[in-house]
Amino acid sequence: MRDAGRASGAGHDEVDRLVAAWRRERPDLDVEPMEVLSRVSRLSRHLDLARREAFADQDLDGWEFDVLSALRRAGEPYQLSPGQLLRETLVTSGTMTNRIDRLTSRGFVERLPDPADRRGVQVRLTDEGRSVVDAALEALLSRERQLLAALGDDDAGRLSALLRGLLLPFDAPDGS
Protein backbone atom coordinates (compact mmCIF):
# COMPACT_ATOMS: atom_id res chain seq x y z
CA MET A 1 0.00 0.00 0.00
CA ARG A 2 2.91 2.29 0.78
CA ASP A 3 3.50 3.16 -2.88
CA ALA A 4 -0.02 2.58 -4.22
CA GLY A 5 -0.51 6.18 -5.35
CA ARG A 6 2.84 6.24 -7.11
CA ALA A 7 2.34 2.82 -8.71
CA SER A 8 -0.98 3.83 -10.25
CA GLY A 9 0.47 7.04 -11.64
CA ALA A 10 -1.58 9.20 -9.29
CA GLY A 11 -0.14 12.46 -7.99
CA HIS A 12 0.83 13.15 -4.42
CA ASP A 13 -1.68 14.60 -2.00
CA GLU A 14 -1.46 16.16 1.44
CA VAL A 15 -1.77 12.76 3.11
CA ASP A 16 1.33 11.55 1.25
CA ARG A 17 3.24 14.51 2.72
CA LEU A 18 1.96 13.83 6.25
CA VAL A 19 2.68 10.12 6.08
CA ALA A 20 6.20 10.72 4.74
CA ALA A 21 6.88 13.13 7.60
CA TRP A 22 5.67 10.62 10.20
CA ARG A 23 7.77 7.87 8.61
CA ARG A 24 10.81 10.14 8.81
CA GLU A 25 10.12 11.19 12.41
CA ARG A 26 8.79 7.85 13.73
CA PRO A 27 10.27 5.06 11.60
CA ASP A 28 9.49 2.70 14.47
CA LEU A 29 5.73 3.00 13.84
CA ASP A 30 3.60 1.49 11.07
CA VAL A 31 1.68 4.54 9.81
CA GLU A 32 -0.02 2.74 6.91
CA PRO A 33 -3.52 3.10 8.45
CA MET A 34 -3.13 6.86 8.00
CA GLU A 35 -2.90 6.39 4.24
CA VAL A 36 -6.52 5.23 4.18
CA LEU A 37 -8.15 6.78 7.20
CA SER A 38 -6.66 10.26 6.84
CA ARG A 39 -8.03 10.31 3.31
CA VAL A 40 -11.43 9.13 4.54
CA SER A 41 -11.36 11.90 7.14
CA ARG A 42 -10.47 14.53 4.56
CA LEU A 43 -13.19 13.30 2.21
CA SER A 44 -15.64 13.43 5.11
CA ARG A 45 -14.89 17.13 5.54
CA HIS A 46 -15.51 17.73 1.84
CA LEU A 47 -18.76 15.75 2.07
CA ASP A 48 -19.90 17.76 5.10
CA LEU A 49 -19.31 20.96 3.16
CA ALA A 50 -21.15 19.58 0.11
CA ARG A 51 -24.10 18.58 2.33
CA ARG A 52 -24.27 22.03 3.94
CA GLU A 53 -24.19 23.72 0.53
CA ALA A 54 -26.84 21.40 -0.94
CA PHE A 55 -29.16 21.87 2.03
CA ALA A 56 -28.57 25.62 2.20
CA ASP A 57 -29.93 25.85 -1.35
CA GLN A 58 -33.26 24.68 0.16
CA ASP A 59 -32.84 26.66 3.41
CA LEU A 60 -32.44 23.41 5.36
CA ASP A 61 -30.15 22.32 8.14
CA GLY A 62 -28.64 18.84 7.98
CA TRP A 63 -30.86 17.56 10.78
CA GLU A 64 -33.95 18.79 8.91
CA PHE A 65 -32.88 16.86 5.84
CA ASP A 66 -32.27 13.76 7.97
CA VAL A 67 -35.80 13.79 9.41
CA LEU A 68 -37.50 14.73 6.14
CA SER A 69 -35.56 12.12 4.19
CA ALA A 70 -36.47 9.41 6.73
CA LEU A 71 -40.12 10.23 6.11
CA ARG A 72 -39.62 10.37 2.34
CA ARG A 73 -37.87 6.98 2.27
CA ALA A 74 -40.76 5.45 4.23
CA GLY A 75 -42.87 5.62 1.06
CA GLU A 76 -46.54 6.49 0.75
CA PRO A 77 -48.07 7.97 2.86
CA TYR A 78 -44.63 9.29 3.99
CA GLN A 79 -45.26 8.98 7.69
CA LEU A 80 -43.63 7.41 10.70
CA SER A 81 -44.16 7.42 14.43
CA PRO A 82 -41.80 9.57 16.51
CA GLY A 83 -40.25 6.31 17.79
CA GLN A 84 -39.53 5.17 14.25
CA LEU A 85 -37.98 8.57 13.51
CA LEU A 86 -35.78 8.16 16.59
CA ARG A 87 -34.43 4.87 15.25
CA GLU A 88 -33.89 6.35 11.79
CA THR A 89 -32.04 9.46 12.99
CA LEU A 90 -30.37 8.24 16.20
CA VAL A 91 -31.37 11.16 18.42
CA THR A 92 -33.09 11.33 21.82
CA SER A 93 -36.85 11.61 22.22
CA GLY A 94 -36.59 15.16 23.55
CA THR A 95 -34.49 16.18 20.57
CA MET A 96 -36.93 14.51 18.17
CA THR A 97 -39.93 16.28 19.76
CA ASN A 98 -38.16 19.62 19.28
CA ARG A 99 -37.29 18.75 15.68
CA ILE A 100 -40.84 17.72 14.86
CA ASP A 101 -42.12 20.98 16.39
CA ARG A 102 -39.73 23.03 14.26
CA LEU A 103 -40.53 21.13 11.06
CA THR A 104 -44.26 21.48 11.78
CA SER A 105 -43.87 25.25 12.20
CA ARG A 106 -42.14 25.39 8.81
CA GLY A 107 -45.00 23.45 7.19
CA PHE A 108 -42.81 20.48 6.23
CA VAL A 109 -44.54 17.89 8.43
CA GLU A 110 -47.83 17.48 10.24
CA ARG A 111 -48.84 15.47 13.27
CA LEU A 112 -51.75 13.09 12.87
CA PRO A 113 -53.47 10.85 15.41
CA ASP A 114 -52.17 7.29 15.34
CA PRO A 115 -55.15 5.09 14.38
CA ALA A 116 -53.56 2.12 16.18
CA ASP A 117 -52.91 4.01 19.45
CA ARG A 118 -55.20 6.76 20.79
CA ARG A 119 -52.32 8.31 22.72
CA GLY A 120 -49.84 8.15 19.84
CA VAL A 121 -49.18 10.33 16.83
CA GLN A 122 -47.82 9.84 13.36
CA VAL A 123 -45.61 12.39 11.67
CA ARG A 124 -46.41 12.87 7.99
CA LEU A 125 -44.45 14.68 5.33
CA THR A 126 -46.47 17.49 3.74
CA ASP A 127 -46.40 18.23 0.01
CA GLU A 128 -44.13 21.20 0.74
CA GLY A 129 -41.82 19.01 2.83
CA ARG A 130 -41.67 16.44 0.07
CA SER A 131 -40.76 19.08 -2.53
CA VAL A 132 -38.03 20.50 -0.30
CA VAL A 133 -36.47 17.15 0.57
CA ASP A 134 -36.59 15.99 -3.06
CA ALA A 135 -34.84 19.17 -4.23
CA ALA A 136 -32.25 18.88 -1.45
CA LEU A 137 -31.57 15.25 -2.38
CA GLU A 138 -31.06 16.19 -6.04
CA ALA A 139 -28.64 18.96 -5.04
CA LEU A 140 -26.78 16.62 -2.69
CA LEU A 141 -26.42 13.90 -5.31
CA SER A 142 -25.07 16.43 -7.79
CA ARG A 143 -22.41 17.51 -5.31
CA GLU A 144 -21.60 13.92 -4.37
CA ARG A 145 -21.09 13.08 -8.06
CA GLN A 146 -18.61 15.96 -8.23
CA LEU A 147 -16.72 14.54 -5.24
CA LEU A 148 -16.46 11.16 -7.00
CA ALA A 149 -15.77 12.56 -10.49
CA ALA A 150 -12.13 11.44 -10.46
CA LEU A 151 -13.21 7.79 -10.16
CA GLY A 152 -14.56 5.67 -12.98
CA ASP A 153 -17.65 3.55 -12.42
CA ASP A 154 -15.58 0.42 -11.78
CA ASP A 155 -13.36 2.18 -9.26
CA ALA A 156 -16.37 3.73 -7.51
CA GLY A 157 -17.98 0.29 -7.26
CA ARG A 158 -14.80 -1.25 -5.84
CA LEU A 159 -14.39 1.60 -3.36
CA SER A 160 -18.02 1.21 -2.27
CA ALA A 161 -17.51 -2.51 -1.68
CA LEU A 162 -14.30 -1.93 0.29
CA LEU A 163 -15.90 0.74 2.47
CA ARG A 164 -18.92 -1.50 3.06
CA GLY A 165 -16.56 -4.18 4.32
CA LEU A 166 -14.99 -1.72 6.73
CA LEU A 167 -18.36 -0.47 8.02
CA LEU A 168 -20.23 -3.77 8.40
CA PRO A 169 -18.82 -4.56 11.86
CA PHE A 170 -19.94 -1.13 13.10
CA ASP A 171 -23.44 -1.59 11.69
CA ALA A 172 -23.92 -5.01 13.29
CA PRO A 173 -26.99 -5.05 15.59
CA ASP A 174 -24.89 -5.90 18.65
CA GLY A 175 -22.29 -3.24 17.77
CA SER A 176 -19.50 -5.79 17.40
mmCIF file of N, CA, C and O in Angstrom, residues 89-147:
data_model
loop_
_atom_site.group_PDB
_atom_site.id
_atom_site.type_symbol
_atom_site.label_atom_id
_atom_site.label_comp_id
_atom_site.label_asym_id
_atom_site.label_seq_id
_atom_site.Cartn_x
_atom_site.Cartn_y
_atom_site.Cartn_z
ATOM 1 N N THR A 89 -32.943 8.303 12.902
ATOM 2 C CA THR A 89 -32.043 9.457 12.990
ATOM 3 C C THR A 89 -31.097 9.416 14.175
ATOM 4 O O THR A 89 -30.232 10.283 14.295
ATOM 5 N N LEU A 90 -31.273 8.441 15.076
ATOM 6 C CA LEU A 90 -30.366 8.235 16.199
ATOM 7 C C LEU A 90 -30.237 9.458 17.109
ATOM 8 O O LEU A 90 -29.134 9.858 17.480
ATOM 9 N N VAL A 91 -31.372 10.059 17.461
ATOM 10 C CA VAL A 91 -31.374 11.155 18.425
ATOM 11 C C VAL A 91 -32.276 10.784 19.602
ATOM 12 O O VAL A 91 -33.002 9.795 19.544
ATOM 13 N N THR A 92 -32.261 11.596 20.640
ATOM 14 C CA THR A 92 -33.093 11.333 21.815
ATOM 15 C C THR A 92 -34.530 11.745 21.556
ATOM 16 O O THR A 92 -34.812 12.520 20.630
ATOM 17 N N SER A 93 -35.433 11.274 22.412
ATOM 18 C CA SER A 93 -36.850 11.606 22.222
ATOM 19 C C SER A 93 -37.096 13.099 22.408
ATOM 20 O O SER A 93 -37.899 13.693 21.686
ATOM 21 N N GLY A 94 -36.424 13.725 23.366
ATOM 22 C CA GLY A 94 -36.588 15.164 23.552
ATOM 23 C C GLY A 94 -36.124 15.949 22.336
ATOM 24 O O GLY A 94 -36.772 16.910 21.911
ATOM 25 N N THR A 95 -34.998 15.528 21.781
ATOM 26 C CA THR A 95 -34.491 16.181 20.567
ATOM 27 C C THR A 95 -35.466 15.990 19.417
ATOM 28 O O THR A 95 -35.747 16.931 18.663
ATOM 29 N N MET A 96 -36.004 14.782 19.275
ATOM 30 C CA MET A 96 -36.928 14.515 18.174
ATOM 31 C C MET A 96 -38.196 15.350 18.326
ATOM 32 O O MET A 96 -38.700 15.894 17.344
ATOM 33 N N THR A 97 -38.728 15.461 19.542
ATOM 34 C CA THR A 97 -39.929 16.283 19.760
ATOM 35 C C THR A 97 -39.673 17.714 19.304
ATOM 36 O O THR A 97 -40.490 18.310 18.600
ATOM 37 N N ASN A 98 -38.519 18.259 19.676
ATOM 38 C CA ASN A 98 -38.155 19.615 19.278
ATOM 39 C C ASN A 98 -38.044 19.722 17.755
ATOM 40 O O ASN A 98 -38.524 20.691 17.149
ATOM 41 N N ARG A 99 -37.458 18.722 17.137
ATOM 42 C CA ARG A 99 -37.289 18.746 15.676
ATOM 43 C C ARG A 99 -38.634 18.654 14.971
ATOM 44 O O ARG A 99 -38.858 19.361 13.981
ATOM 45 N N ILE A 100 -39.509 17.825 15.461
ATOM 46 C CA ILE A 100 -40.839 17.718 14.855
ATOM 47 C C ILE A 100 -41.582 19.043 15.006
ATOM 48 O O ILE A 100 -42.227 19.517 14.055
ATOM 49 N N ASP A 101 -41.482 19.673 16.175
ATOM 50 C CA ASP A 101 -42.115 20.980 16.389
ATOM 51 C C ASP A 101 -41.616 21.995 15.375
ATOM 52 O O ASP A 101 -42.407 22.734 14.765
ATOM 53 N N ARG A 102 -40.307 22.048 15.186
ATOM 54 C CA ARG A 102 -39.730 23.029 14.260
ATOM 55 C C ARG A 102 -40.121 22.742 12.810
ATOM 56 O O ARG A 102 -40.428 23.672 12.048
ATOM 57 N N LEU A 103 -40.134 21.477 12.430
ATOM 58 C CA LEU A 103 -40.532 21.128 11.062
ATOM 59 C C LEU A 103 -42.021 21.372 10.838
ATOM 60 O O LEU A 103 -42.427 21.758 9.736
ATOM 61 N N THR A 104 -42.828 21.185 11.878
ATOM 62 C CA THR A 104 -44.258 21.483 11.782
ATOM 63 C C THR A 104 -44.467 22.983 11.580
ATOM 64 O O THR A 104 -45.267 23.396 10.730
ATOM 65 N N SER A 105 -43.715 23.794 12.329
ATOM 66 C CA SER A 105 -43.867 25.250 12.198
ATOM 67 C C SER A 105 -43.436 25.743 10.821
ATOM 68 O O SER A 105 -43.922 26.764 10.349
ATOM 69 N N ARG A 106 -42.572 25.012 10.163
ATOM 70 C CA ARG A 106 -42.139 25.385 8.811
ATOM 71 C C ARG A 106 -43.082 24.835 7.744
ATOM 72 O O ARG A 106 -42.915 25.125 6.556
ATOM 73 N N GLY A 107 -44.049 24.012 8.146
ATOM 74 C CA GLY A 107 -45.002 23.453 7.193
ATOM 75 C C GLY A 107 -44.492 22.240 6.443
ATOM 76 O O GLY A 107 -45.097 21.827 5.447
ATOM 77 N N PHE A 108 -43.399 21.627 6.918
ATOM 78 C CA PHE A 108 -42.810 20.483 6.226
ATOM 79 C C PHE A 108 -43.402 19.152 6.682
ATOM 80 O O PHE A 108 -43.333 18.167 5.957
ATOM 81 N N VAL A 109 -43.919 19.107 7.914
ATOM 82 C CA VAL A 109 -44.543 17.893 8.434
ATOM 83 C C VAL A 109 -45.807 18.285 9.183
ATOM 84 O O VAL A 109 -46.004 19.448 9.548
ATOM 85 N N GLU A 110 -46.645 17.276 9.407
ATOM 86 C CA GLU A 110 -47.832 17.475 10.238
ATOM 87 C C GLU A 110 -47.967 16.283 11.164
ATOM 88 O O GLU A 110 -47.522 15.178 10.851
ATOM 89 N N ARG A 111 -48.554 16.548 12.319
ATOM 90 C CA ARG A 111 -48.836 15.470 13.271
ATOM 91 C C ARG A 111 -50.260 15.005 13.053
ATOM 92 O O ARG A 111 -51.167 15.830 12.945
ATOM 93 N N LEU A 112 -50.423 13.690 13.040
ATOM 94 C CA LEU A 112 -51.747 13.091 12.874
ATOM 95 C C LEU A 112 -51.971 12.089 13.995
ATOM 96 O O LEU A 112 -51.006 11.460 14.463
ATOM 97 N N PRO A 113 -53.210 11.886 14.400
ATOM 98 C CA PRO A 113 -53.468 10.850 15.406
ATOM 99 C C PRO A 113 -53.076 9.480 14.859
ATOM 100 O O PRO A 113 -53.261 9.197 13.682
ATOM 101 N N ASP A 114 -52.533 8.644 15.731
ATOM 102 C CA ASP A 114 -52.173 7.291 15.342
ATOM 103 C C ASP A 114 -53.422 6.429 15.444
ATOM 104 O O ASP A 114 -53.956 6.250 16.532
ATOM 105 N N PRO A 115 -53.927 5.877 14.332
ATOM 106 C CA PRO A 115 -55.153 5.086 14.376
ATOM 107 C C PRO A 115 -55.012 3.814 15.221
ATOM 108 O O PRO A 115 -56.001 3.287 15.719
ATOM 109 N N ALA A 116 -53.777 3.341 15.403
ATOM 110 C CA ALA A 116 -53.560 2.122 16.178
ATOM 111 C C ALA A 116 -53.359 2.391 17.668
ATOM 112 O O ALA A 116 -53.365 1.465 18.463
ATOM 113 N N ASP A 117 -53.179 3.670 18.049
ATOM 114 C CA ASP A 117 -52.910 4.011 19.452
ATOM 115 C C ASP A 117 -53.475 5.400 19.731
ATOM 116 O O ASP A 117 -52.935 6.395 19.250
ATOM 117 N N ARG A 118 -54.532 5.469 20.525
ATOM 118 C CA ARG A 118 -55.198 6.761 20.791
ATOM 119 C C ARG A 118 -54.241 7.806 21.360
ATOM 120 O O ARG A 118 -54.422 8.992 21.141
ATOM 121 N N ARG A 119 -53.245 7.367 22.100
ATOM 122 C CA ARG A 119 -52.316 8.314 22.719
ATOM 123 C C ARG A 119 -51.179 8.700 21.783
ATOM 124 O O ARG A 119 -50.462 9.662 22.045
ATOM 125 N N GLY A 120 -50.982 7.949 20.721
ATOM 126 C CA GLY A 120 -49.841 8.152 19.840
ATOM 127 C C GLY A 120 -50.137 9.090 18.683
ATOM 128 O O GLY A 120 -51.290 9.453 18.412
ATOM 129 N N VAL A 121 -49.067 9.492 18.025
ATOM 130 C CA VAL A 121 -49.182 10.331 16.828
ATOM 131 C C VAL A 121 -48.336 9.725 15.723
ATOM 132 O O VAL A 121 -47.434 8.918 15.962
ATOM 133 N N GLN A 122 -48.632 10.132 14.531
ATOM 134 C CA GLN A 122 -47.825 9.838 13.361
ATOM 135 C C GLN A 122 -47.345 11.178 12.812
ATOM 136 O O GLN A 122 -48.054 12.180 12.891
ATOM 137 N N VAL A 123 -46.161 11.192 12.282
ATOM 138 C CA VAL A 123 -45.606 12.392 11.669
ATOM 139 C C VAL A 123 -45.609 12.148 10.169
ATOM 140 O O VAL A 123 -45.037 11.170 9.689
ATOM 141 N N ARG A 124 -46.281 13.036 9.446
ATOM 142 C CA ARG A 124 -46.414 12.868 7.990
ATOM 143 C C ARG A 124 -45.759 14.031 7.267
ATOM 144 O O ARG A 124 -45.928 15.192 7.638
ATOM 145 N N LEU A 125 -45.057 13.698 6.205
ATOM 146 C CA LEU A 125 -44.450 14.676 5.330
ATOM 147 C C LEU A 125 -45.549 15.408 4.556
ATOM 148 O O LEU A 125 -46.440 14.765 3.995
ATOM 149 N N THR A 126 -45.506 16.730 4.527
ATOM 150 C CA THR A 126 -46.467 17.494 3.736
ATOM 151 C C THR A 126 -45.970 17.568 2.287
ATOM 152 O O THR A 126 -44.819 17.218 1.990
ATOM 153 N N ASP A 127 -46.820 18.049 1.404
ATOM 154 C CA ASP A 127 -46.401 18.225 0.009
ATOM 155 C C ASP A 127 -45.207 19.181 -0.075
ATOM 156 O O ASP A 127 -44.274 18.944 -0.842
ATOM 157 N N GLU A 128 -45.249 20.246 0.733
ATOM 158 C CA GLU A 128 -44.135 21.200 0.742
ATOM 159 C C GLU A 128 -42.858 20.525 1.251
ATOM 160 O O GLU A 128 -41.776 20.702 0.688
ATOM 161 N N GLY A 129 -42.978 19.729 2.307
ATOM 162 C CA GLY A 129 -41.819 19.013 2.830
ATOM 163 C C GLY A 129 -41.243 18.048 1.813
ATOM 164 O O GLY A 129 -40.017 17.918 1.674
ATOM 165 N N ARG A 130 -42.127 17.386 1.096
ATOM 166 C CA ARG A 130 -41.669 16.442 0.068
ATOM 167 C C ARG A 130 -40.931 17.169 -1.047
ATOM 168 O O ARG A 130 -39.872 16.719 -1.508
ATOM 169 N N SER A 131 -41.437 18.303 -1.485
ATOM 170 C CA SER A 131 -40.765 19.081 -2.529
ATOM 171 C C SER A 131 -39.383 19.541 -2.071
ATOM 172 O O SER A 131 -38.410 19.466 -2.824
ATOM 173 N N VAL A 132 -39.305 20.001 -0.834
ATOM 174 C CA VAL A 132 -38.034 20.502 -0.303
ATOM 175 C C VAL A 132 -37.011 19.370 -0.172
ATOM 176 O O VAL A 132 -35.856 19.524 -0.567
ATOM 177 N N VAL A 133 -37.420 18.245 0.375
ATOM 178 C CA VAL A 133 -36.471 17.154 0.568
ATOM 179 C C VAL A 133 -36.054 16.561 -0.775
ATOM 180 O O VAL A 133 -34.889 16.185 -0.961
ATOM 181 N N ASP A 134 -36.957 16.496 -1.730
ATOM 182 C CA ASP A 134 -36.594 15.994 -3.055
ATOM 183 C C ASP A 134 -35.569 16.910 -3.725
ATOM 184 O O ASP A 134 -34.583 16.442 -4.311
ATOM 185 N N ALA A 135 -35.779 18.217 -3.635
ATOM 186 C CA ALA A 135 -34.838 19.173 -4.232
ATOM 187 C C ALA A 135 -33.485 19.103 -3.522
ATOM 188 O O ALA A 135 -32.426 19.163 -4.173
ATOM 189 N N ALA A 136 -33.499 18.973 -2.203
ATOM 190 C CA ALA A 136 -32.246 18.879 -1.447
ATOM 191 C C ALA A 136 -31.494 17.609 -1.817
ATOM 192 O O ALA A 136 -30.261 17.621 -1.951
ATOM 193 N N LEU A 137 -32.210 16.503 -1.996
ATOM 194 C CA LEU A 137 -31.571 15.247 -2.382
ATOM 195 C C LEU A 137 -30.926 15.383 -3.762
ATOM 196 O O LEU A 137 -29.788 14.945 -3.976
ATOM 197 N N GLU A 138 -31.618 15.997 -4.706
ATOM 198 C CA GLU A 138 -31.058 16.186 -6.040
ATOM 199 C C GLU A 138 -29.788 17.032 -5.977
ATOM 200 O O GLU A 138 -28.784 16.717 -6.635
ATOM 201 N N ALA A 139 -29.818 18.100 -5.184
ATOM 202 C CA ALA A 139 -28.639 18.962 -5.041
ATOM 203 C C ALA A 139 -27.488 18.199 -4.379
ATOM 204 O O ALA A 139 -26.326 18.331 -4.781
ATOM 205 N N LEU A 140 -27.808 17.395 -3.373
ATOM 206 C CA LEU A 140 -26.778 16.616 -2.685
ATOM 207 C C LEU A 140 -26.141 15.609 -3.637
ATOM 208 O O LEU A 140 -24.907 15.480 -3.690
ATOM 209 N N LEU A 141 -26.958 14.894 -4.382
ATOM 210 C CA LEU A 141 -26.421 13.896 -5.310
ATOM 211 C C LEU A 141 -25.535 14.532 -6.370
ATOM 212 O O LEU A 141 -24.513 13.962 -6.759
ATOM 213 N N SER A 142 -25.893 15.716 -6.825
ATOM 214 C CA SER A 142 -25.067 16.430 -7.793
ATOM 215 C C SER A 142 -23.694 16.738 -7.201
ATOM 216 O O SER A 142 -22.657 16.518 -7.844
ATOM 217 N N ARG A 143 -23.681 17.202 -5.966
ATOM 218 C CA ARG A 143 -22.406 17.513 -5.311
ATOM 219 C C ARG A 143 -21.609 16.237 -5.010
ATOM 220 O O ARG A 143 -20.385 16.226 -5.107
ATOM 221 N N GLU A 144 -22.301 15.176 -4.637
ATOM 222 C CA GLU A 144 -21.598 13.916 -4.374
ATOM 223 C C GLU A 144 -20.974 13.363 -5.652
ATOM 224 O O GLU A 144 -19.869 12.824 -5.629
ATOM 225 N N ARG A 145 -21.668 13.506 -6.779
ATOM 226 C CA ARG A 145 -21.093 13.076 -8.061
ATOM 227 C C ARG A 145 -19.813 13.852 -8.356
ATOM 228 O O ARG A 145 -18.841 13.292 -8.873
ATOM 229 N N GLN A 146 -19.811 15.147 -8.022
ATOM 230 C CA GLN A 146 -18.609 15.958 -8.231
ATOM 231 C C GLN A 146 -17.456 15.450 -7.362
ATOM 232 O O GLN A 146 -16.303 15.417 -7.812
ATOM 233 N N LEU A 147 -17.764 15.056 -6.124
ATOM 234 C CA LEU A 147 -16.721 14.536 -5.237
ATOM 235 C C LEU A 147 -16.114 13.244 -5.782
ATOM 236 O O LEU A 147 -14.939 12.965 -5.563
#
